[in-house]
Amino acid sequence: MSGKKKTLLKVIILGDSGVGKTSLMQRFVDDKFSQQYKATIGADFLRKDLTLDNNKQVTLQIWDTAGQERFQSLGVAFYRGADCCILCFDVTNEKSLNNLTSWKDEFLVQSNISNPQDFPFIIIGNKIDVDDSKKIPSLQKKLNNIVNQLAVNANGLTYPVFETSAKDAINVQAAFEVVAKMALQQEEINDANANDASDDYNDAINIHLESEQRGCC
Amino acid sequence: MPLDVIKEIPYPNSLRGILISLSMTSNYSNLAIVANRTNYDIIDIRQIRKIPLFQYSPLPLNRTKPFMIAYKAFDSGKEEYLLTVKSDESMSMAMIINSLGDVTRGTLSWVDVGYPTGGIVVKGAFVYGIFTNKERGTSKLVVSSLRDLIVISKENISDLFADQLAGTEDVKEEVQEEVQEEVHEEGHEEVHEEVHEEVHEEVQEEVNEEVHEEVHEEVHEEVQEEVQEEVQEEVQEEVQEEVQEEVQEEVQEEVQEEVHEEVRQEEPQQKEQRPLPIIKLGKSQCIMAPDDDVSQLLLKVNLKDDTTLVENPPLYMVTHNDVLTFYNDNSIWIMAEEDNLMEIQSQMQLFFDNNNNNNLEFILRVKNYMKSQAVSSNIYVYCLHIVFLSYLYLHNYDNAIQIALSTAEPSGELLISSSLVFYLCDIEPPGEENALTFKGIQTFLIRVKGAFQNEHFFKDYCRAGYKQLDYKASSVLRFPVYNSFHSSSEILAFIDEEDGHIWKDFEKYPQNMDIFNELQAKSYFLAVIYISELARKDPMLSTERRSFFELTIIRTSLDLMSTRCRDLSMESVIQDKKYSMNLTQKVLDILPELGDLKEYLNALLELIELSPPEGIEFIKKHNDPHKQTIHKHIMDVLALKKNHSFDFGAIRLEFLENSFLEDSGNRSLAYELLQELTKKISTDFDLEIIKNNFEIIRATFNLECSLEYTIWPKVGWIDYLIIQSGKSEISDFIIGYVKVFELLLITNSKEEEGPILDLSMFDYLTLVSNTKEPVSSKVAELLQINDFSTAEFYAIHGTFPSPLKPFYLKGDSWRKEPSPLLENVQFNLQQILQYYLKNLPDQHSSLEHTRHFVLTYGTQFFSPAEMLGMLPDYTPIAFVVSYIDKCIIGLNIKHEDTSIRKSLAKARLRQLQQLESVFKTSGDP
């Protein structure tokens, strides 16, 4: 007989195009890095097994999504059932930092998370390997502001922040380990809630009501 | 049959939809994936609700055709749905979801090819799409991998079908001639599949939609609505051309080289190295469905110059039964994969022909080929058979078993039927199911069967299968597994590891009884006992069957204990200590449950004979009223048997005594106990020692209770014995003696014969038992032996008193009041007083005993005059003062009582007289 069943944890990486989402995932899963930039289309995922501190074995299913806006309409499909969301920005790209709030809101809107204020997010600032001169001026201060903004309506939660380099493999492992723990916690909450709700479609729309609101079709 | 609308669900702007498989969980069986002009949604038909999926078209007016392709995933075997999404004019992608709407794979993206307007199909791990480029007027067949989510091939349709699509009427004629010549030259044998290629194509501008409906599984009618302006440049020309076999060979060589490379590296296929599936498909056979006449009619002619218009009809594709079909408005092409199976088949022949072939290259090749096949497909299963037979042929039994136990997901059914293995092993398969196999391997089966020598293979196969497969698939192997065992210890180990739960659920599995009977027939007795014990744990077990197993455990255990039967594993199982095989204990555990009294009697009797202490202990513990008769019978039977060392007499006595104590009103039991006790005290002791000691006690009693001692009350003989028993060497005898005494009192009936007590020391008991002797006579005898208290009691009651501390005569009922029926009590007592007066040594003593007598019996049985008249003259009045006082008090009481009665009588008389006078004076009649 097989041993203990691993817990599958779904993690979504979001962020502007080019911040290094794919690189982060590949560094973590395959320990590889490619200099060549290739925009992600749609989404793809990789899996990695992890053993957490409490000897709990989990499988992270990490979804690397496209940062380009034209693919955002597909988000709802990918976000469903997520256990943790990584908000990724480029430490050299201030706009990507400022967009984190939008990404978070977008995720919460599309994913139909039942308790959005408790949902775990983690913030990763990638590309710390670049020269300081290229980094966002007063990064820490601005980052703190963004983190504070993100934490609004988050039940007093402060989202963990990691500064990483997928290129030089700095902090990537640590960040994903935290992701795994947070995701596991969320999964356990989901499981507990699942006992009460037997329906897999929490985002279903009553067609009668919809048609009534719209009038005759 | 008319169709009824049973439910109408509002879904505005709906374009198309597919039902999600009914094989899904019942909760979601009424689901459909639908598309409107912009979005895909899941519609829950039962609950009439919509689960939004995502947008597939950026602009509603673009009229992008949504594709929803249901397929069974090549890897998981689960149903998935591929939904196409248009990003912009140059790019599109496919999302892959399950029935819950969850994305199961990454997106498949098609960059720079547009949207698959020509259709899309999923076949195995590949997605085939026809992408048309309106601007360039070209169509591409793009093959993508679901495994790696990359595009692995982009081919222009015109290139792919150049030989079929290109050409002119002239070319057509030339080719036709060539083909005909070649056919004649090469003969029919070589033509084989190429015969199809002799078919010619016709250009037809219109396509009969009904044909489409027959071909399509999917709803492709809407395809017709789509406008595809791309037309293959040379499509309208008829072409017949034989496919170049050289090209094929080259392709196959390439494929094989790559396959070898993969095998060598034993690594996942590199994306760059993956062969192009479209090439791998090999020979593309073009089967046109022309209608020359119609085509001619439908050809478009330019009225100005009378030239025929060359149109590029839209090209579509569909798949059915592993065949890709492309069609445009007037032609159908079927692209069938040339299967390497034939080559494998011929290689297999070589493999079997070469007796020294020990390398696994062939097997690896087959396995590699299998990777390209959908699991559970006929070809895959066929190859699995080939691999299995090859391993068997190489005597690589471990691998053969592993292959033979491959199962289909998710059904769990064996891909290689167990019937085949039974056949190969020359074993009659259980059941009457048809043993079907592939015709292609029939000859090899015979060869493998001939070369099959390993007798352990079948055993290992069955055991591994039973261990590995679920019960449904493995049940057929269960009987053979049990048949393969050679000892109970093997069976016990197997049950413990694998099969215990099946036996504990005995009633659920009909096979259980057959296997049980088989094991019993094969004399695996320990296994039979073990299984019976497990089966008893089934809460659903019928009463009848429960009794059967209880009896089986008892009978088999006793058979083994008595060595009537033997189990060769007995010693090893006992040494193993893993299993509790204390057979005596097993019998003892089950016996109380046994309802059949006859079986109970036989089993207990045998248990006592085989293991007396445990058997006797059992009887003592389980002496309930229902079983008493049986237990008594057992004791009777055993007591008669003298050829055993165990003291069954003592046991029987103990048993009888316990039984009597629990049922003290049972006179027959008392009589039986009396007999046993009498026998015991008469025979079981060293009589010489008993006699001596007993005489001493009796002499002491005579002395201590003689009339020389004037103290009253005097102890009776029986109570004296009880007192002495504690300090005597013959205490056991005394106890038995006293018990006999008590039982004589209990059984004192003329109906039963008294026990034979012919020894002098039993005179007292004989006196007790002699019910015919008159009271006076017995009193006299009791006085003779100085048992004065007893004599006095007997004189009044006509019976003996029970001991002060009786063994059996519990309660006060035995200390009776004087019997009202007894006659001559006065006489009896007078007899005693006279004895006292006559046998007293001196006057003083005489006076003491007289006083005892007068005070005890004077007032109750004699009048003062009678009493005083019986006393000797020398009796001082002082000795009887208290008696006289009692008499006077009694007389006074009697006098007062008389006076009161008289007064009352007088008063009543006066009242009556007064009443009479009242009546008279009143004058009433």
PDB file of C-alpha atoms in Angstrom, chain B residues 227-405:
ATOM      1  CA  VAL B 227     -16.332  31.266 -43.851  1.00  0.00           C
ATOM      2  CA  GLN B 228     -12.961  30.033 -44.853  1.00  0.00           C
ATOM      3  CA  GLU B 229     -11.639  31.868 -47.763  1.00  0.00           C
ATOM      4  CA  GLU B 230      -8.427  29.948 -47.890  1.00  0.00           C
ATOM      5  CA  VAL B 231      -8.499  27.332 -50.543  1.00  0.00           C
ATOM      6  CA  GLN B 232      -5.715  25.012 -51.339  1.00  0.00           C
ATOM      7  CA  GLU B 233      -4.301  26.075 -54.584  1.00  0.00           C
ATOM      8  CA  GLU B 234      -4.322  22.747 -56.239  1.00  0.00           C
ATOM      9  CA  VAL B 235      -7.112  21.078 -54.391  1.00  0.00           C
ATOM     10  CA  GLN B 236      -9.498  21.024 -57.263  1.00  0.00           C
ATOM     11  CA  GLU B 237      -7.372  18.879 -59.432  1.00  0.00           C
ATOM     12  CA  GLU B 238      -7.761  15.138 -59.327  1.00  0.00           C
ATOM     13  CA  VAL B 239      -4.657  13.312 -58.418  1.00  0.00           C
ATOM     14  CA  GLN B 240      -3.686   9.729 -58.082  1.00  0.00           C
ATOM     15  CA  GLU B 241      -0.237   8.940 -57.023  1.00  0.00           C
ATOM     16  CA  GLU B 242       1.370   6.214 -55.155  1.00  0.00           C
ATOM     17  CA  VAL B 243       3.013   7.208 -51.926  1.00  0.00           C
ATOM     18  CA  GLN B 244       6.721   7.017 -52.128  1.00  0.00           C
ATOM     19  CA  GLU B 245       7.788   4.092 -50.044  1.00  0.00           C
ATOM     20  CA  GLU B 246      11.323   5.360 -49.964  1.00  0.00           C
ATOM     21  CA  VAL B 247      10.143   8.336 -48.056  1.00  0.00           C
ATOM     22  CA  GLN B 248       8.434   6.098 -45.615  1.00  0.00           C
ATOM     23  CA  GLU B 249      11.466   3.977 -45.083  1.00  0.00           C
ATOM     24  CA  GLU B 250      13.547   7.034 -44.467  1.00  0.00           C
ATOM     25  CA  VAL B 251      11.016   8.263 -41.990  1.00  0.00           C
ATOM     26  CA  GLN B 252      10.860   4.957 -40.240  1.00  0.00           C
ATOM     27  CA  GLU B 253      14.594   4.792 -40.018  1.00  0.00           C
ATOM     28  CA  GLU B 254      14.628   8.210 -38.499  1.00  0.00           C
ATOM     29  CA  VAL B 255      11.977   7.225 -36.046  1.00  0.00           C
ATOM     30  CA  GLN B 256      13.757   4.061 -35.091  1.00  0.00           C
ATOM     31  CA  GLU B 257      17.011   5.881 -34.616  1.00  0.00           C
ATOM     32  CA  GLU B 258      15.321   8.285 -32.316  1.00  0.00           C
ATOM     33  CA  VAL B 259      13.580   5.482 -30.479  1.00  0.00           C
ATOM     34  CA  HIS B 260      16.896   3.743 -29.939  1.00  0.00           C
ATOM     35  CA  GLU B 261      18.342   6.962 -28.719  1.00  0.00           C
ATOM     36  CA  GLU B 262      15.520   7.281 -26.235  1.00  0.00           C
ATOM     37  CA  VAL B 263      15.952   3.744 -25.027  1.00  0.00           C
ATOM     38  CA  ARG B 264      19.660   4.259 -24.576  1.00  0.00           C
ATOM     39  CA  GLN B 265      19.254   7.422 -22.671  1.00  0.00           C
ATOM     40  CA  GLU B 266      16.280   6.174 -20.695  1.00  0.00           C
ATOM     41  CA  GLU B 267      15.325   9.739 -20.105  1.00  0.00           C
ATOM     42  CA  PRO B 268      12.173  11.618 -20.798  1.00  0.00           C
ATOM     43  CA  GLN B 269      12.010  12.591 -24.373  1.00  0.00           C
ATOM     44  CA  GLN B 270      13.585  15.895 -25.106  1.00  0.00           C
ATOM     45  CA  LYS B 271      11.234  18.298 -26.698  1.00  0.00           C
ATOM     46  CA  GLU B 272      13.651  18.967 -29.515  1.00  0.00           C
ATOM     47  CA  GLN B 273      14.083  15.274 -30.183  1.00  0.00           C
ATOM     48  CA  ARG B 274      10.468  14.376 -30.346  1.00  0.00           C
ATOM     49  CA  PRO B 275       9.601  13.088 -33.771  1.00  0.00           C
ATOM     50  CA  LEU B 276       7.163  15.092 -35.703  1.00  0.00           C
ATOM     51  CA  PRO B 277       3.917  13.235 -35.333  1.00  0.00           C
ATOM     52  CA  ILE B 278       2.709  14.240 -38.708  1.00  0.00           C
ATOM     53  CA  ILE B 279       5.695  12.576 -40.227  1.00  0.00           C
ATOM     54  CA  LYS B 280       5.452   9.729 -37.852  1.00  0.00           C
ATOM     55  CA  LEU B 281       1.992   9.121 -39.113  1.00  0.00           C
ATOM     56  CA  GLY B 282       3.776   7.892 -42.151  1.00  0.00           C
ATOM     57  CA  LYS B 283       1.828   7.098 -45.163  1.00  0.00           C
ATOM     58  CA  SER B 284      -1.013   9.449 -45.779  1.00  0.00           C
ATOM     59  CA  GLN B 285      -3.643   7.734 -47.725  1.00  0.00           C
ATOM     60  CA  CYS B 286      -5.949   9.783 -49.744  1.00  0.00           C
ATOM     61  CA  ILE B 287      -9.368   8.448 -50.170  1.00  0.00           C
ATOM     62  CA  MET B 288     -11.493  10.691 -52.176  1.00  0.00           C
ATOM     63  CA  ALA B 289     -15.183  10.430 -52.251  1.00  0.00           C
ATOM     64  CA  PRO B 290     -15.770  11.834 -55.645  1.00  0.00           C
ATOM     65  CA  ASP B 291     -18.797  12.105 -57.676  1.00  0.00           C
ATOM     66  CA  ASP B 292     -17.360  12.966 -61.024  1.00  0.00           C
ATOM     67  CA  ASP B 293     -20.613  13.812 -62.612  1.00  0.00           C
ATOM     68  CA  VAL B 294     -21.687  16.068 -59.833  1.00  0.00           C
ATOM     69  CA  SER B 295     -18.278  17.639 -59.691  1.00  0.00           C
ATOM     70  CA  GLN B 296     -18.419  18.456 -63.268  1.00  0.00           C
ATOM     71  CA  LEU B 297     -21.786  20.025 -62.826  1.00  0.00           C
ATOM     72  CA  LEU B 298     -20.660  22.064 -59.892  1.00  0.00           C
ATOM     73  CA  LEU B 299     -17.458  23.336 -61.391  1.00  0.00           C
ATOM     74  CA  LYS B 300     -17.493  27.095 -61.669  1.00  0.00           C
ATOM     75  CA  VAL B 301     -16.791  28.449 -65.054  1.00  0.00           C
ATOM     76  CA  ASN B 302     -15.893  31.984 -65.950  1.00  0.00           C
ATOM     77  CA  LEU B 303     -18.492  33.120 -68.369  1.00  0.00           C
ATOM     78  CA  LYS B 304     -16.142  35.590 -69.944  1.00  0.00           C
ATOM     79  CA  ASP B 305     -13.289  33.387 -70.897  1.00  0.00           C
ATOM     80  CA  ASP B 306     -14.828  30.010 -70.279  1.00  0.00           C
ATOM     81  CA  THR B 307     -12.096  29.132 -67.913  1.00  0.00           C
ATOM     82  CA  THR B 308     -12.724  26.969 -64.954  1.00  0.00           C
ATOM     83  CA  LEU B 309     -12.459  28.738 -61.678  1.00  0.00           C
ATOM     84  CA  VAL B 310      -9.958  27.258 -59.346  1.00  0.00           C
ATOM     85  CA  GLU B 311     -11.407  27.584 -55.893  1.00  0.00           C
ATOM     86  CA  ASN B 312      -9.825  26.749 -52.664  1.00  0.00           C
ATOM     87  CA  PRO B 313     -12.531  25.126 -50.636  1.00  0.00           C
ATOM     88  CA  PRO B 314     -12.224  25.341 -46.885  1.00  0.00           C
ATOM     89  CA  LEU B 315     -10.520  22.393 -45.288  1.00  0.00           C
ATOM     90  CA  TYR B 316     -11.780  20.838 -42.110  1.00  0.00           C
ATOM     91  CA  MET B 317     -10.691  17.985 -40.006  1.00  0.00           C
ATOM     92  CA  VAL B 318     -12.336  15.535 -37.687  1.00  0.00           C
ATOM     93  CA  THR B 319     -11.253  12.412 -35.955  1.00  0.00           C
ATOM     94  CA  HIS B 320     -12.995   9.141 -35.568  1.00  0.00           C
ATOM     95  CA  ASN B 321     -11.673   5.845 -34.295  1.00  0.00           C
ATOM     96  CA  ASP B 322      -8.073   6.973 -34.301  1.00  0.00           C
ATOM     97  CA  VAL B 323      -8.319   8.190 -37.873  1.00  0.00           C
ATOM     98  CA  LEU B 324      -7.887  11.789 -38.788  1.00  0.00           C
ATOM     99  CA  THR B 325     -10.187  12.861 -41.531  1.00  0.00           C
ATOM    100  CA  PHE B 326      -9.711  16.039 -43.485  1.00  0.00           C
ATOM    101  CA  TYR B 327     -12.316  17.256 -45.805  1.00  0.00           C
ATOM    102  CA  ASN B 328     -13.226  20.192 -47.834  1.00  0.00           C
ATOM    103  CA  ASP B 329     -16.386  20.808 -49.730  1.00  0.00           C
ATOM    104  CA  ASN B 330     -15.843  18.053 -52.180  1.00  0.00           C
ATOM    105  CA  SER B 331     -13.143  15.734 -50.903  1.00  0.00           C
ATOM    106  CA  ILE B 332     -12.322  13.634 -47.945  1.00  0.00           C
ATOM    107  CA  TRP B 333      -8.827  12.578 -46.951  1.00  0.00           C
ATOM    108  CA  ILE B 334      -8.210  10.069 -44.300  1.00  0.00           C
ATOM    109  CA  MET B 335      -4.863  10.252 -42.610  1.00  0.00           C
ATOM    110  CA  ALA B 336      -4.321   6.996 -40.920  1.00  0.00           C
ATOM    111  CA  GLU B 337      -1.217   6.224 -39.005  1.00  0.00           C
ATOM    112  CA  GLU B 338       0.714   3.483 -40.561  1.00  0.00           C
ATOM    113  CA  ASP B 339       1.042   1.245 -37.662  1.00  0.00           C
ATOM    114  CA  ASN B 340       4.386  -0.144 -36.723  1.00  0.00           C
ATOM    115  CA  LEU B 341       2.563  -3.098 -35.315  1.00  0.00           C
ATOM    116  CA  MET B 342       3.061  -5.119 -38.427  1.00  0.00           C
ATOM    117  CA  GLU B 343       6.758  -4.589 -38.195  1.00  0.00           C
ATOM    118  CA  ILE B 344       6.699  -5.529 -34.547  1.00  0.00           C
ATOM    119  CA  GLN B 345       4.759  -8.612 -35.451  1.00  0.00           C
ATOM    120  CA  SER B 346       7.386  -9.710 -37.891  1.00  0.00           C
ATOM    121  CA  GLN B 347      10.130  -8.897 -35.410  1.00  0.00           C
ATOM    122  CA  MET B 348       8.351 -11.022 -32.888  1.00  0.00           C
ATOM    123  CA  GLN B 349       8.444 -13.908 -35.270  1.00  0.00           C
ATOM    124  CA  LEU B 350      12.208 -13.469 -35.516  1.00  0.00           C
ATOM    125  CA  PHE B 351      12.462 -13.162 -31.770  1.00  0.00           C
ATOM    126  CA  PHE B 352      10.715 -16.468 -31.266  1.00  0.00           C
ATOM    127  CA  ASP B 353      12.563 -18.156 -34.065  1.00  0.00           C
ATOM    128  CA  ASN B 354      15.897 -17.221 -32.616  1.00  0.00           C
ATOM    129  CA  ASN B 355      16.229 -19.569 -29.690  1.00  0.00           C
ATOM    130  CA  ASN B 356      19.332 -17.921 -28.385  1.00  0.00           C
ATOM    131  CA  ASN B 357      17.819 -14.508 -28.309  1.00  0.00           C
ATOM    132  CA  ASN B 358      18.359 -13.341 -24.810  1.00  0.00           C
ATOM    133  CA  ASN B 359      18.604  -9.653 -25.330  1.00  0.00           C
ATOM    134  CA  LEU B 360      15.753  -7.425 -24.428  1.00  0.00           C
ATOM    135  CA  GLU B 361      16.100  -5.137 -27.375  1.00  0.00           C
ATOM    136  CA  PHE B 362      12.938  -6.355 -28.979  1.00  0.00           C
ATOM    137  CA  ILE B 363      10.959  -5.959 -25.806  1.00  0.00           C
ATOM    138  CA  LEU B 364      12.291  -2.452 -25.323  1.00  0.00           C
ATOM    139  CA  ARG B 365      11.282  -1.624 -28.843  1.00  0.00           C
ATOM    140  CA  VAL B 366       7.778  -2.840 -28.252  1.00  0.00           C
ATOM    141  CA  LYS B 367       7.560  -0.968 -25.007  1.00  0.00           C
ATOM    142  CA  ASN B 368       8.726   2.161 -26.668  1.00  0.00           C
ATOM    143  CA  TYR B 369       6.141   1.762 -29.348  1.00  0.00           C
ATOM    144  CA  MET B 370       3.506   1.332 -26.703  1.00  0.00           C
ATOM    145  CA  LYS B 371       4.292   4.790 -25.401  1.00  0.00           C
ATOM    146  CA  SER B 372       2.753   6.267 -28.489  1.00  0.00           C
ATOM    147  CA  GLN B 373      -0.441   4.325 -27.981  1.00  0.00           C
ATOM    148  CA  ALA B 374      -3.299   5.231 -25.749  1.00  0.00           C
ATOM    149  CA  VAL B 375      -3.325   3.055 -22.687  1.00  0.00           C
ATOM    150  CA  SER B 376      -6.020   0.396 -22.934  1.00  0.00           C
ATOM    151  CA  SER B 377      -6.292   0.777 -26.696  1.00  0.00           C
ATOM    152  CA  ASN B 378      -6.349  -2.472 -28.589  1.00  0.00           C
ATOM    153  CA  ILE B 379      -2.881  -1.921 -29.993  1.00  0.00           C
ATOM    154  CA  TYR B 380      -1.478  -1.113 -26.585  1.00  0.00           C
ATOM    155  CA  VAL B 381      -3.019  -4.241 -25.087  1.00  0.00           C
ATOM    156  CA  TYR B 382      -1.813  -6.306 -27.999  1.00  0.00           C
ATOM    157  CA  CYS B 383       1.710  -5.059 -27.456  1.00  0.00           C
ATOM    158  CA  LEU B 384       1.405  -5.787 -23.799  1.00  0.00           C
ATOM    159  CA  HIS B 385       0.620  -9.375 -24.716  1.00  0.00           C
ATOM    160  CA  ILE B 386       3.684  -9.466 -26.926  1.00  0.00           C
ATOM    161  CA  VAL B 387       5.888  -8.208 -24.134  1.00  0.00           C
ATOM    162  CA  PHE B 388       4.355 -10.667 -21.718  1.00  0.00           C
ATOM    163  CA  LEU B 389       4.880 -13.614 -24.021  1.00  0.00           C
ATOM    164  CA  SER B 390       8.412 -12.490 -24.801  1.00  0.00           C
ATOM    165  CA  TYR B 391       9.330 -12.342 -21.153  1.00  0.00           C
ATOM    166  CA  LEU B 392       7.820 -15.744 -20.614  1.00  0.00           C
ATOM    167  CA  TYR B 393       9.730 -17.071 -23.566  1.00  0.00           C
ATOM    168  CA  LEU B 394      12.923 -15.704 -22.050  1.00  0.00           C
ATOM    169  CA  HIS B 395      11.945 -17.280 -18.731  1.00  0.00           C
ATOM    170  CA  ASN B 396      11.995 -13.853 -17.178  1.00  0.00           C
ATOM    171  CA  TYR B 397       9.072 -14.668 -14.959  1.00  0.00           C
ATOM    172  CA  ASP B 398       9.235 -11.699 -12.627  1.00  0.00           C
ATOM    173  CA  ASN B 399       8.871  -9.260 -15.470  1.00  0.00           C
ATOM    174  CA  ALA B 400       6.265 -11.445 -17.101  1.00  0.00           C
ATOM    175  CA  ILE B 401       4.179 -11.333 -13.955  1.00  0.00           C
ATOM    176  CA  GLN B 402       4.606  -7.605 -13.700  1.00  0.00           C
ATOM    177  CA  ILE B 403       3.352  -7.184 -17.239  1.00  0.00           C
ATOM    178  CA  ALA B 404       0.579  -9.714 -16.820  1.00  0.00           C
ATOM    179  CA  LEU B 405      -0.779  -7.727 -13.932  1.00  0.00           C
TER     180      LEU B 405
END
